[in-house]
């Protein structure tokens, strides 16, 4: 395993767990599209906060990095929104 990955394995595993758990919670609410969108937005917010906190703890948090996390989260929410709209 690469040194960078092995140093941060707990972070990566916890992030993976949070995202997978969020996915299954969203799927459990499959009959309620507004609730699904709220849960996806919440999961995206958790992603942005968790990733930003990780960057802050390792002293390389910059506005560009936070903006990147926000844009990736927004992309995920947008894709989910359009996919859910197609189901209606």
PDB file of N, CA and C in Angstrom:
ATOM      1  N   UNK A   1       0.851  -1.174   0.000  1.00  0.00           N
ATOM      2  CA  UNK A   1       0.000   0.000   0.000  1.00  0.00           C
ATOM      3  C   UNK A   1       0.899   1.241   0.000  1.00  0.00           C
ATOM      4  N   UNK A   2       0.483   2.251  -0.712  1.00  0.00           N
ATOM      5  CA  UNK A   2       1.269   3.482  -0.789  1.00  0.00           C
ATOM      6  C   UNK A   2       1.289   4.178   0.570  1.00  0.00           C
ATOM      7  N   UNK A   3       2.394   4.854   0.902  1.00  0.00           N
ATOM      8  CA  UNK A   3       2.503   5.497   2.226  1.00  0.00           C
ATOM      9  C   UNK A   3       1.397   6.509   2.493  1.00  0.00           C
ATOM     10  N   UNK A   4       1.022   7.289   1.487  1.00  0.00           N
ATOM     11  CA  UNK A   4      -0.021   8.295   1.682  1.00  0.00           C
ATOM     12  C   UNK A   4      -1.345   7.631   2.039  1.00  0.00           C
ATOM     13  N   UNK A   5      -1.669   6.558   1.357  1.00  0.00           N
ATOM     14  CA  UNK A   5      -2.936   5.864   1.607  1.00  0.00           C
ATOM     15  C   UNK A   5      -2.914   5.219   2.986  1.00  0.00           C
ATOM     16  N   UNK A   6      -1.812   4.581   3.347  1.00  0.00           N
ATOM     17  CA  UNK A   6      -1.757   3.900   4.641  1.00  0.00           C
ATOM     18  C   UNK A   6      -1.821   4.883   5.812  1.00  0.00           C
ATOM     19  N   UNK A   7      -1.343   6.103   5.617  1.00  0.00           N
ATOM     20  CA  UNK A   7      -1.412   7.104   6.682  1.00  0.00           C
ATOM     21  C   UNK A   7      -2.837   7.586   6.921  1.00  0.00           C
ATOM     22  N   UNK A   8      -3.658   7.547   5.905  1.00  0.00           N
ATOM     23  CA  UNK A   8      -5.008   8.112   5.985  1.00  0.00           C
ATOM     24  C   UNK A   8      -6.087   7.049   5.813  1.00  0.00           C
ATOM     25  N   UNK A   9      -5.767   5.786   6.029  1.00  0.00           N
ATOM     26  CA  UNK A   9      -6.719   4.715   5.763  1.00  0.00           C
ATOM     27  C   UNK A   9      -7.982   4.851   6.614  1.00  0.00           C
ATOM     28  N   UNK A  10      -7.845   5.281   7.869  1.00  0.00           N
ATOM     29  CA  UNK A  10      -9.029   5.453   8.719  1.00  0.00           C
ATOM     30  C   UNK A  10      -9.965   6.523   8.162  1.00  0.00           C
ATOM     31  N   UNK A  11      -9.389   7.599   7.660  1.00  0.00           N
ATOM     32  CA  UNK A  11     -10.205   8.647   7.047  1.00  0.00           C
ATOM     33  C   UNK A  11     -10.942   8.109   5.826  1.00  0.00           C
ATOM     34  N   UNK A  12     -10.229   7.412   4.949  1.00  0.00           N
ATOM     35  CA  UNK A  12     -10.836   6.897   3.725  1.00  0.00           C
ATOM     36  C   UNK A  12     -11.929   5.878   4.031  1.00  0.00           C
ATOM     37  N   UNK A  13     -11.678   5.008   4.995  1.00  0.00           N
ATOM     38  CA  UNK A  13     -12.690   4.005   5.348  1.00  0.00           C
ATOM     39  C   UNK A  13     -13.920   4.654   5.980  1.00  0.00           C
ATOM     40  N   UNK A  14     -13.721   5.663   6.831  1.00  0.00           N
ATOM     41  CA  UNK A  14     -14.867   6.332   7.437  1.00  0.00           C
ATOM     42  C   UNK A  14     -15.665   7.108   6.393  1.00  0.00           C
ATOM     43  N   UNK A  15     -14.979   7.741   5.448  1.00  0.00           N
ATOM     44  CA  UNK A  15     -15.684   8.448   4.375  1.00  0.00           C
ATOM     45  C   UNK A  15     -16.475   7.462   3.515  1.00  0.00           C
ATOM     46  N   UNK A  16     -15.872   6.336   3.186  1.00  0.00           N
ATOM     47  CA  UNK A  16     -16.567   5.308   2.416  1.00  0.00           C
ATOM     48  C   UNK A  16     -17.784   4.802   3.175  1.00  0.00           C
ATOM     49  N   UNK A  17     -17.631   4.561   4.464  1.00  0.00           N
ATOM     50  CA  UNK A  17     -18.755   4.095   5.274  1.00  0.00           C
ATOM     51  C   UNK A  17     -19.889   5.119   5.282  1.00  0.00           C
ATOM     52  N   UNK A  18     -19.570   6.396   5.489  1.00  0.00           N
ATOM     53  CA  UNK A  18     -20.601   7.434   5.518  1.00  0.00           C
ATOM     54  C   UNK A  18     -21.339   7.536   4.185  1.00  0.00           C
ATOM     55  N   UNK A  19     -20.616   7.461   3.081  1.00  0.00           N
ATOM     56  CA  UNK A  19     -21.250   7.587   1.773  1.00  0.00           C
ATOM     57  C   UNK A  19     -22.104   6.363   1.443  1.00  0.00           C
ATOM     58  N   UNK A  20     -21.620   5.174   1.770  1.00  0.00           N
ATOM     59  CA  UNK A  20     -22.396   3.950   1.511  1.00  0.00           C
ATOM     60  C   UNK A  20     -23.634   3.919   2.406  1.00  0.00           C
ATOM     61  N   UNK A  21     -23.473   4.292   3.676  1.00  0.00           N
ATOM     62  CA  UNK A  21     -24.626   4.350   4.573  1.00  0.00           C
ATOM     63  C   UNK A  21     -25.651   5.361   4.063  1.00  0.00           C
ATOM     64  N   UNK A  22     -25.185   6.513   3.604  1.00  0.00           N
ATOM     65  CA  UNK A  22     -26.090   7.511   3.031  1.00  0.00           C
ATOM     66  C   UNK A  22     -26.819   6.982   1.818  1.00  0.00           C
ATOM     67  N   UNK A  23     -26.121   6.230   0.970  1.00  0.00           N
ATOM     68  CA  UNK A  23     -26.751   5.644  -0.212  1.00  0.00           C
ATOM     69  C   UNK A  23     -27.881   4.700   0.192  1.00  0.00           C
ATOM     70  N   UNK A  24     -27.617   3.829   1.157  1.00  0.00           N
ATOM     71  CA  UNK A  24     -28.641   2.874   1.569  1.00  0.00           C
ATOM     72  C   UNK A  24     -29.809   3.559   2.273  1.00  0.00           C
ATOM     73  N   UNK A  25     -29.552   4.614   3.001  1.00  0.00           N
ATOM     74  CA  UNK A  25     -30.644   5.359   3.634  1.00  0.00           C
ATOM     75  C   UNK A  25     -31.513   6.021   2.569  1.00  0.00           C
ATOM     76  N   UNK A  26     -30.886   6.576   1.540  1.00  0.00           N
ATOM     77  CA  UNK A  26     -31.647   7.192   0.439  1.00  0.00           C
ATOM     78  C   UNK A  26     -32.473   6.129  -0.279  1.00  0.00           C
ATOM     79  N   UNK A  27     -31.901   4.959  -0.508  1.00  0.00           N
ATOM     80  CA  UNK A  27     -32.624   3.882  -1.194  1.00  0.00           C
ATOM     81  C   UNK A  27     -33.788   3.374  -0.346  1.00  0.00           C
ATOM     82  N   UNK A  28     -33.655   3.418   0.978  1.00  0.00           N
ATOM     83  CA  UNK A  28     -34.732   2.974   1.862  1.00  0.00           C
ATOM     84  C   UNK A  28     -35.938   3.910   1.775  1.00  0.00           C
ATOM     85  N   UNK A  29     -35.713   5.152   1.396  1.00  0.00           N
ATOM     86  CA  UNK A  29     -36.794   6.131   1.263  1.00  0.00           C
ATOM     87  C   UNK A  29     -37.232   6.251  -0.194  1.00  0.00           C
ATOM     88  N   UNK A  30     -37.205   5.160  -0.924  1.00  0.00           N
ATOM     89  CA  UNK A  30     -37.417   5.218  -2.370  1.00  0.00           C
ATOM     90  C   UNK A  30     -38.811   5.674  -2.783  1.00  0.00           C
ATOM     91  N   UNK A  31     -39.794   5.597  -1.895  1.00  0.00           N
ATOM     92  CA  UNK A  31     -41.138   6.011  -2.283  1.00  0.00           C
ATOM     93  C   UNK A  31     -41.383   7.502  -2.080  1.00  0.00           C
ATOM     94  N   UNK A  32     -40.447   8.201  -1.465  1.00  0.00           N
ATOM     95  CA  UNK A  32     -40.634   9.611  -1.131  1.00  0.00           C
ATOM     96  C   UNK A  32     -39.502  10.430  -1.758  1.00  0.00           C
ATOM     97  N   UNK A  33     -39.746  10.962  -2.952  1.00  0.00           N
ATOM     98  CA  UNK A  33     -38.704  11.669  -3.689  1.00  0.00           C
ATOM     99  C   UNK A  33     -38.229  12.940  -2.976  1.00  0.00           C
ATOM    100  N   UNK A  34     -39.117  13.764  -2.399  1.00  0.00           N
ATOM    101  CA  UNK A  34     -38.603  14.944  -1.679  1.00  0.00           C
ATOM    102  C   UNK A  34     -37.683  14.560  -0.507  1.00  0.00           C
ATOM    103  N   UNK A  35     -38.029  13.496   0.207  1.00  0.00           N
ATOM    104  CA  UNK A  35     -37.177  13.040   1.302  1.00  0.00           C
ATOM    105  C   UNK A  35     -35.837  12.540   0.764  1.00  0.00           C
ATOM    106  N   UNK A  36     -35.867  11.860  -0.371  1.00  0.00           N
ATOM    107  CA  UNK A  36     -34.620  11.401  -0.976  1.00  0.00           C
ATOM    108  C   UNK A  36     -33.712  12.582  -1.303  1.00  0.00           C
ATOM    109  N   UNK A  37     -34.273  13.634  -1.852  1.00  0.00           N
ATOM    110  CA  UNK A  37     -33.459  14.798  -2.200  1.00  0.00           C
ATOM    111  C   UNK A  37     -32.873  15.452  -0.948  1.00  0.00           C
ATOM    112  N   UNK A  38     -33.659  15.524   0.119  1.00  0.00           N
ATOM    113  CA  UNK A  38     -33.130  16.077   1.364  1.00  0.00           C
ATOM    114  C   UNK A  38     -31.983  15.222   1.897  1.00  0.00           C
ATOM    115  N   UNK A  39     -32.141  13.905   1.818  1.00  0.00           N
ATOM    116  CA  UNK A  39     -31.101  13.004   2.305  1.00  0.00           C
ATOM    117  C   UNK A  39     -29.840  13.079   1.447  1.00  0.00           C
ATOM    118  N   UNK A  40     -30.009  13.203   0.137  1.00  0.00           N
ATOM    119  CA  UNK A  40     -28.846  13.335  -0.747  1.00  0.00           C
ATOM    120  C   UNK A  40     -28.124  14.645  -0.464  1.00  0.00           C
ATOM    121  N   UNK A  41     -28.863  15.713  -0.240  1.00  0.00           N
ATOM    122  CA  UNK A  41     -28.258  17.002   0.091  1.00  0.00           C
ATOM    123  C   UNK A  41     -27.531  16.927   1.428  1.00  0.00           C
ATOM    124  N   UNK A  42     -28.132  16.264   2.401  1.00  0.00           N
ATOM    125  CA  UNK A  42     -27.484  16.078   3.699  1.00  0.00           C
ATOM    126  C   UNK A  42     -26.206  15.250   3.549  1.00  0.00           C
ATOM    127  N   UNK A  43     -26.268  14.187   2.774  1.00  0.00           N
ATOM    128  CA  UNK A  43     -25.094  13.344   2.550  1.00  0.00           C
ATOM    129  C   UNK A  43     -23.989  14.137   1.854  1.00  0.00           C
ATOM    130  N   UNK A  44     -24.359  14.977   0.926  1.00  0.00           N
ATOM    131  CA  UNK A  44     -23.383  15.823   0.245  1.00  0.00           C
ATOM    132  C   UNK A  44     -22.751  16.813   1.220  1.00  0.00           C
ATOM    133  N   UNK A  45     -23.563  17.378   2.096  1.00  0.00           N
ATOM    134  CA  UNK A  45     -23.041  18.290   3.109  1.00  0.00           C
ATOM    135  C   UNK A  45     -22.079  17.590   4.061  1.00  0.00           C
ATOM    136  N   UNK A  46     -22.398  16.354   4.433  1.00  0.00           N
ATOM    137  CA  UNK A  46     -21.494  15.574   5.283  1.00  0.00           C
ATOM    138  C   UNK A  46     -20.178  15.342   4.561  1.00  0.00           C
ATOM    139  N   UNK A  47     -20.255  15.046   3.262  1.00  0.00           N
ATOM    140  CA  UNK A  47     -19.039  14.852   2.468  1.00  0.00           C
ATOM    141  C   UNK A  47     -18.165  16.109   2.492  1.00  0.00           C
ATOM    142  N   UNK A  48     -18.772  17.263   2.258  1.00  0.00           N
ATOM    143  CA  UNK A  48     -18.020  18.525   2.224  1.00  0.00           C
ATOM    144  C   UNK A  48     -17.396  18.816   3.594  1.00  0.00           C
ATOM    145  N   UNK A  49     -18.171  18.641   4.657  1.00  0.00           N
ATOM    146  CA  UNK A  49     -17.649  18.917   5.994  1.00  0.00           C
ATOM    147  C   UNK A  49     -16.552  17.931   6.397  1.00  0.00           C
ATOM    148  N   UNK A  50     -16.766  16.650   6.131  1.00  0.00           N
ATOM    149  CA  UNK A  50     -15.782  15.638   6.511  1.00  0.00           C
ATOM    150  C   UNK A  50     -14.475  15.834   5.742  1.00  0.00           C
ATOM    151  N   UNK A  51     -14.579  16.085   4.462  1.00  0.00           N
ATOM    152  CA  UNK A  51     -13.378  16.284   3.641  1.00  0.00           C
ATOM    153  C   UNK A  51     -12.653  17.568   4.048  1.00  0.00           C
ATOM    154  N   UNK A  52     -13.397  18.628   4.314  1.00  0.00           N
ATOM    155  CA  UNK A  52     -12.778  19.887   4.735  1.00  0.00           C
ATOM    156  C   UNK A  52     -12.101  19.737   6.093  1.00  0.00           C
ATOM    157  N   UNK A  53     -12.740  19.014   7.005  1.00  0.00           N
ATOM    158  CA  UNK A  53     -12.144  18.772   8.313  1.00  0.00           C
ATOM    159  C   UNK A  53     -10.846  17.984   8.175  1.00  0.00           C
ATOM    160  N   UNK A  54     -10.839  17.000   7.312  1.00  0.00           N
ATOM    161  CA  UNK A  54      -9.625  16.224   7.085  1.00  0.00           C
ATOM    162  C   UNK A  54      -8.504  17.113   6.541  1.00  0.00           C
ATOM    163  N   UNK A  55      -8.836  17.973   5.593  1.00  0.00           N
ATOM    164  CA  UNK A  55      -7.834  18.883   5.050  1.00  0.00           C
ATOM    165  C   UNK A  55      -7.329  19.852   6.121  1.00  0.00           C
ATOM    166  N   UNK A  56      -8.234  20.326   6.956  1.00  0.00           N
ATOM    167  CA  UNK A  56      -7.852  21.260   8.015  1.00  0.00           C
ATOM    168  C   UNK A  56      -6.901  20.599   9.009  1.00  0.00           C
ATOM    169  N   UNK A  57      -7.173  19.347   9.360  1.00  0.00           N
ATOM    170  CA  UNK A  57      -6.332  18.642  10.335  1.00  0.00           C
ATOM    171  C   UNK A  57      -4.918  18.415   9.811  1.00  0.00           C
ATOM    172  N   UNK A  58      -4.767  18.370   8.497  1.00  0.00           N
ATOM    173  CA  UNK A  58      -3.447  18.134   7.921  1.00  0.00           C
ATOM    174  C   UNK A  58      -2.824  19.405   7.352  1.00  0.00           C
ATOM    175  N   UNK A  59      -3.351  20.562   7.751  1.00  0.00           N
ATOM    176  CA  UNK A  59      -2.771  21.878   7.472  1.00  0.00           C
ATOM    177  C   UNK A  59      -2.640  22.211   5.988  1.00  0.00           C
ATOM    178  N   UNK A  60      -3.540  21.728   5.184  1.00  0.00           N
ATOM    179  CA  UNK A  60      -3.495  22.149   3.781  1.00  0.00           C
ATOM    180  C   UNK A  60      -4.895  22.481   3.264  1.00  0.00           C
ATOM    181  N   UNK A  61      -5.674  23.131   4.113  1.00  0.00           N
ATOM    182  CA  UNK A  61      -7.005  23.558   3.720  1.00  0.00           C
ATOM    183  C   UNK A  61      -6.902  24.948   3.094  1.00  0.00           C
ATOM    184  N   UNK A  62      -7.363  25.068   1.864  1.00  0.00           N
ATOM    185  CA  UNK A  62      -7.357  26.328   1.128  1.00  0.00           C
ATOM    186  C   UNK A  62      -8.745  26.553   0.551  1.00  0.00           C
ATOM    187  N   UNK A  63      -9.112  27.797   0.287  1.00  0.00           N
ATOM    188  CA  UNK A  63     -10.432  28.066  -0.289  1.00  0.00           C
ATOM    189  C   UNK A  63     -10.693  27.291  -1.585  1.00  0.00           C
ATOM    190  N   UNK A  64      -9.668  27.112  -2.409  1.00  0.00           N
ATOM    191  CA  UNK A  64      -9.863  26.371  -3.658  1.00  0.00           C
ATOM    192  C   UNK A  64     -10.236  24.916  -3.387  1.00  0.00           C
ATOM    193  N   UNK A  65      -9.657  24.343  -2.343  1.00  0.00           N
ATOM    194  CA  UNK A  65      -9.957  22.958  -1.991  1.00  0.00           C
ATOM    195  C   UNK A  65     -11.399  22.839  -1.501  1.00  0.00           C
ATOM    196  N   UNK A  66     -11.814  23.770  -0.659  1.00  0.00           N
ATOM    197  CA  UNK A  66     -13.191  23.762  -0.162  1.00  0.00           C
ATOM    198  C   UNK A  66     -14.164  23.962  -1.322  1.00  0.00           C
ATOM    199  N   UNK A  67     -13.845  24.865  -2.227  1.00  0.00           N
ATOM    200  CA  UNK A  67     -14.698  25.082  -3.394  1.00  0.00           C
ATOM    201  C   UNK A  67     -14.802  23.811  -4.226  1.00  0.00           C
ATOM    202  N   UNK A  68     -13.701  23.092  -4.379  1.00  0.00           N
ATOM    203  CA  UNK A  68     -13.733  21.838  -5.133  1.00  0.00           C
ATOM    204  C   UNK A  68     -14.671  20.836  -4.463  1.00  0.00           C
ATOM    205  N   UNK A  69     -14.580  20.708  -3.137  1.00  0.00           N
ATOM    206  CA  UNK A  69     -15.472  19.782  -2.425  1.00  0.00           C
ATOM    207  C   UNK A  69     -16.926  20.201  -2.579  1.00  0.00           C
ATOM    208  N   UNK A  70     -17.191  21.488  -2.494  1.00  0.00           N
ATOM    209  CA  UNK A  70     -18.565  21.981  -2.660  1.00  0.00           C
ATOM    210  C   UNK A  70     -19.074  21.676  -4.063  1.00  0.00           C
ATOM    211  N   UNK A  71     -18.246  21.902  -5.072  1.00  0.00           N
ATOM    212  CA  UNK A  71     -18.669  21.647  -6.452  1.00  0.00           C
ATOM    213  C   UNK A  71     -18.905  20.158  -6.713  1.00  0.00           C
ATOM    214  N   UNK A  72     -18.066  19.301  -6.148  1.00  0.00           N
ATOM    215  CA  UNK A  72     -18.276  17.856  -6.305  1.00  0.00           C
ATOM    216  C   UNK A  72     -19.570  17.445  -5.616  1.00  0.00           C
ATOM    217  N   UNK A  73     -19.822  17.974  -4.411  1.00  0.00           N
ATOM    218  CA  UNK A  73     -21.077  17.689  -3.723  1.00  0.00           C
ATOM    219  C   UNK A  73     -22.276  18.187  -4.509  1.00  0.00           C
ATOM    220  N   UNK A  74     -22.169  19.382  -5.068  1.00  0.00           N
ATOM    221  CA  UNK A  74     -23.255  19.939  -5.876  1.00  0.00           C
ATOM    222  C   UNK A  74     -23.491  19.110  -7.132  1.00  0.00           C
ATOM    223  N   UNK A  75     -22.426  18.615  -7.732  1.00  0.00           N
ATOM    224  CA  UNK A  75     -22.564  17.755  -8.902  1.00  0.00           C
ATOM    225  C   UNK A  75     -23.334  16.495  -8.553  1.00  0.00           C
ATOM    226  N   UNK A  76     -23.010  15.883  -7.416  1.00  0.00           N
ATOM    227  CA  UNK A  76     -23.730  14.687  -6.982  1.00  0.00           C
ATOM    228  C   UNK A  76     -25.204  14.966  -6.736  1.00  0.00           C
ATOM    229  N   UNK A  77     -25.502  16.090  -6.097  1.00  0.00           N
ATOM    230  CA  UNK A  77     -26.896  16.462  -5.841  1.00  0.00           C
ATOM    231  C   UNK A  77     -27.619  16.729  -7.162  1.00  0.00           C
ATOM    232  N   UNK A  78     -26.964  17.409  -8.089  1.00  0.00           N
ATOM    233  CA  UNK A  78     -27.579  17.721  -9.386  1.00  0.00           C
ATOM    234  C   UNK A  78     -27.882  16.463 -10.181  1.00  0.00           C
ATOM    235  N   UNK A  79     -26.935  15.552 -10.234  1.00  0.00           N
ATOM    236  CA  UNK A  79     -27.154  14.298 -10.968  1.00  0.00           C
ATOM    237  C   UNK A  79     -28.313  13.524 -10.359  1.00  0.00           C
ATOM    238  N   UNK A  80     -28.343  13.452  -9.029  1.00  0.00           N
ATOM    239  CA  UNK A  80     -29.433  12.739  -8.361  1.00  0.00           C
ATOM    240  C   UNK A  80     -30.762  13.422  -8.623  1.00  0.00           C
ATOM    241  N   UNK A  81     -30.798  14.747  -8.563  1.00  0.00           N
ATOM    242  CA  UNK A  81     -32.035  15.479  -8.818  1.00  0.00           C
ATOM    243  C   UNK A  81     -32.579  15.161 -10.211  1.00  0.00           C
ATOM    244  N   UNK A  82     -31.737  15.209 -11.218  1.00  0.00           N
ATOM    245  CA  UNK A  82     -32.205  14.954 -12.575  1.00  0.00           C
ATOM    246  C   UNK A  82     -32.615  13.499 -12.775  1.00  0.00           C
ATOM    247  N   UNK A  83     -31.942  12.585 -12.108  1.00  0.00           N
ATOM    248  CA  UNK A  83     -32.324  11.175 -12.217  1.00  0.00           C
ATOM    249  C   UNK A  83     -33.671  10.942 -11.544  1.00  0.00           C
ATOM    250  N   UNK A  84     -33.903  11.580 -10.403  1.00  0.00           N
ATOM    251  CA  UNK A  84     -35.176  11.418  -9.704  1.00  0.00           C
ATOM    252  C   UNK A  84     -36.309  12.090 -10.476  1.00  0.00           C
ATOM    253  N   UNK A  85     -36.023  13.208 -11.135  1.00  0.00           N
ATOM    254  CA  UNK A  85     -37.054  13.887 -11.935  1.00  0.00           C
ATOM    255  C   UNK A  85     -37.478  13.033 -13.115  1.00  0.00           C
ATOM    256  N   UNK A  86     -36.541  12.249 -13.634  1.00  0.00           N
ATOM    257  CA  UNK A  86     -36.881  11.372 -14.775  1.00  0.00           C
ATOM    258  C   UNK A  86     -37.811  10.243 -14.329  1.00  0.00           C
ATOM    259  N   UNK A  87     -37.792   9.876 -13.056  1.00  0.00           N
ATOM    260  CA  UNK A  87     -38.668   8.809 -12.557  1.00  0.00           C
ATOM    261  C   UNK A  87     -40.092   9.270 -12.383  1.00  0.00           C
ATOM    262  N   UNK A  88     -40.295  10.566 -12.240  1.00  0.00           N
ATOM    263  CA  UNK A  88     -41.655  11.088 -11.995  1.00  0.00           C
ATOM    264  C   UNK A  88     -42.510  10.989 -13.217  1.00  0.00           C
TER     265      UNK A  88
END
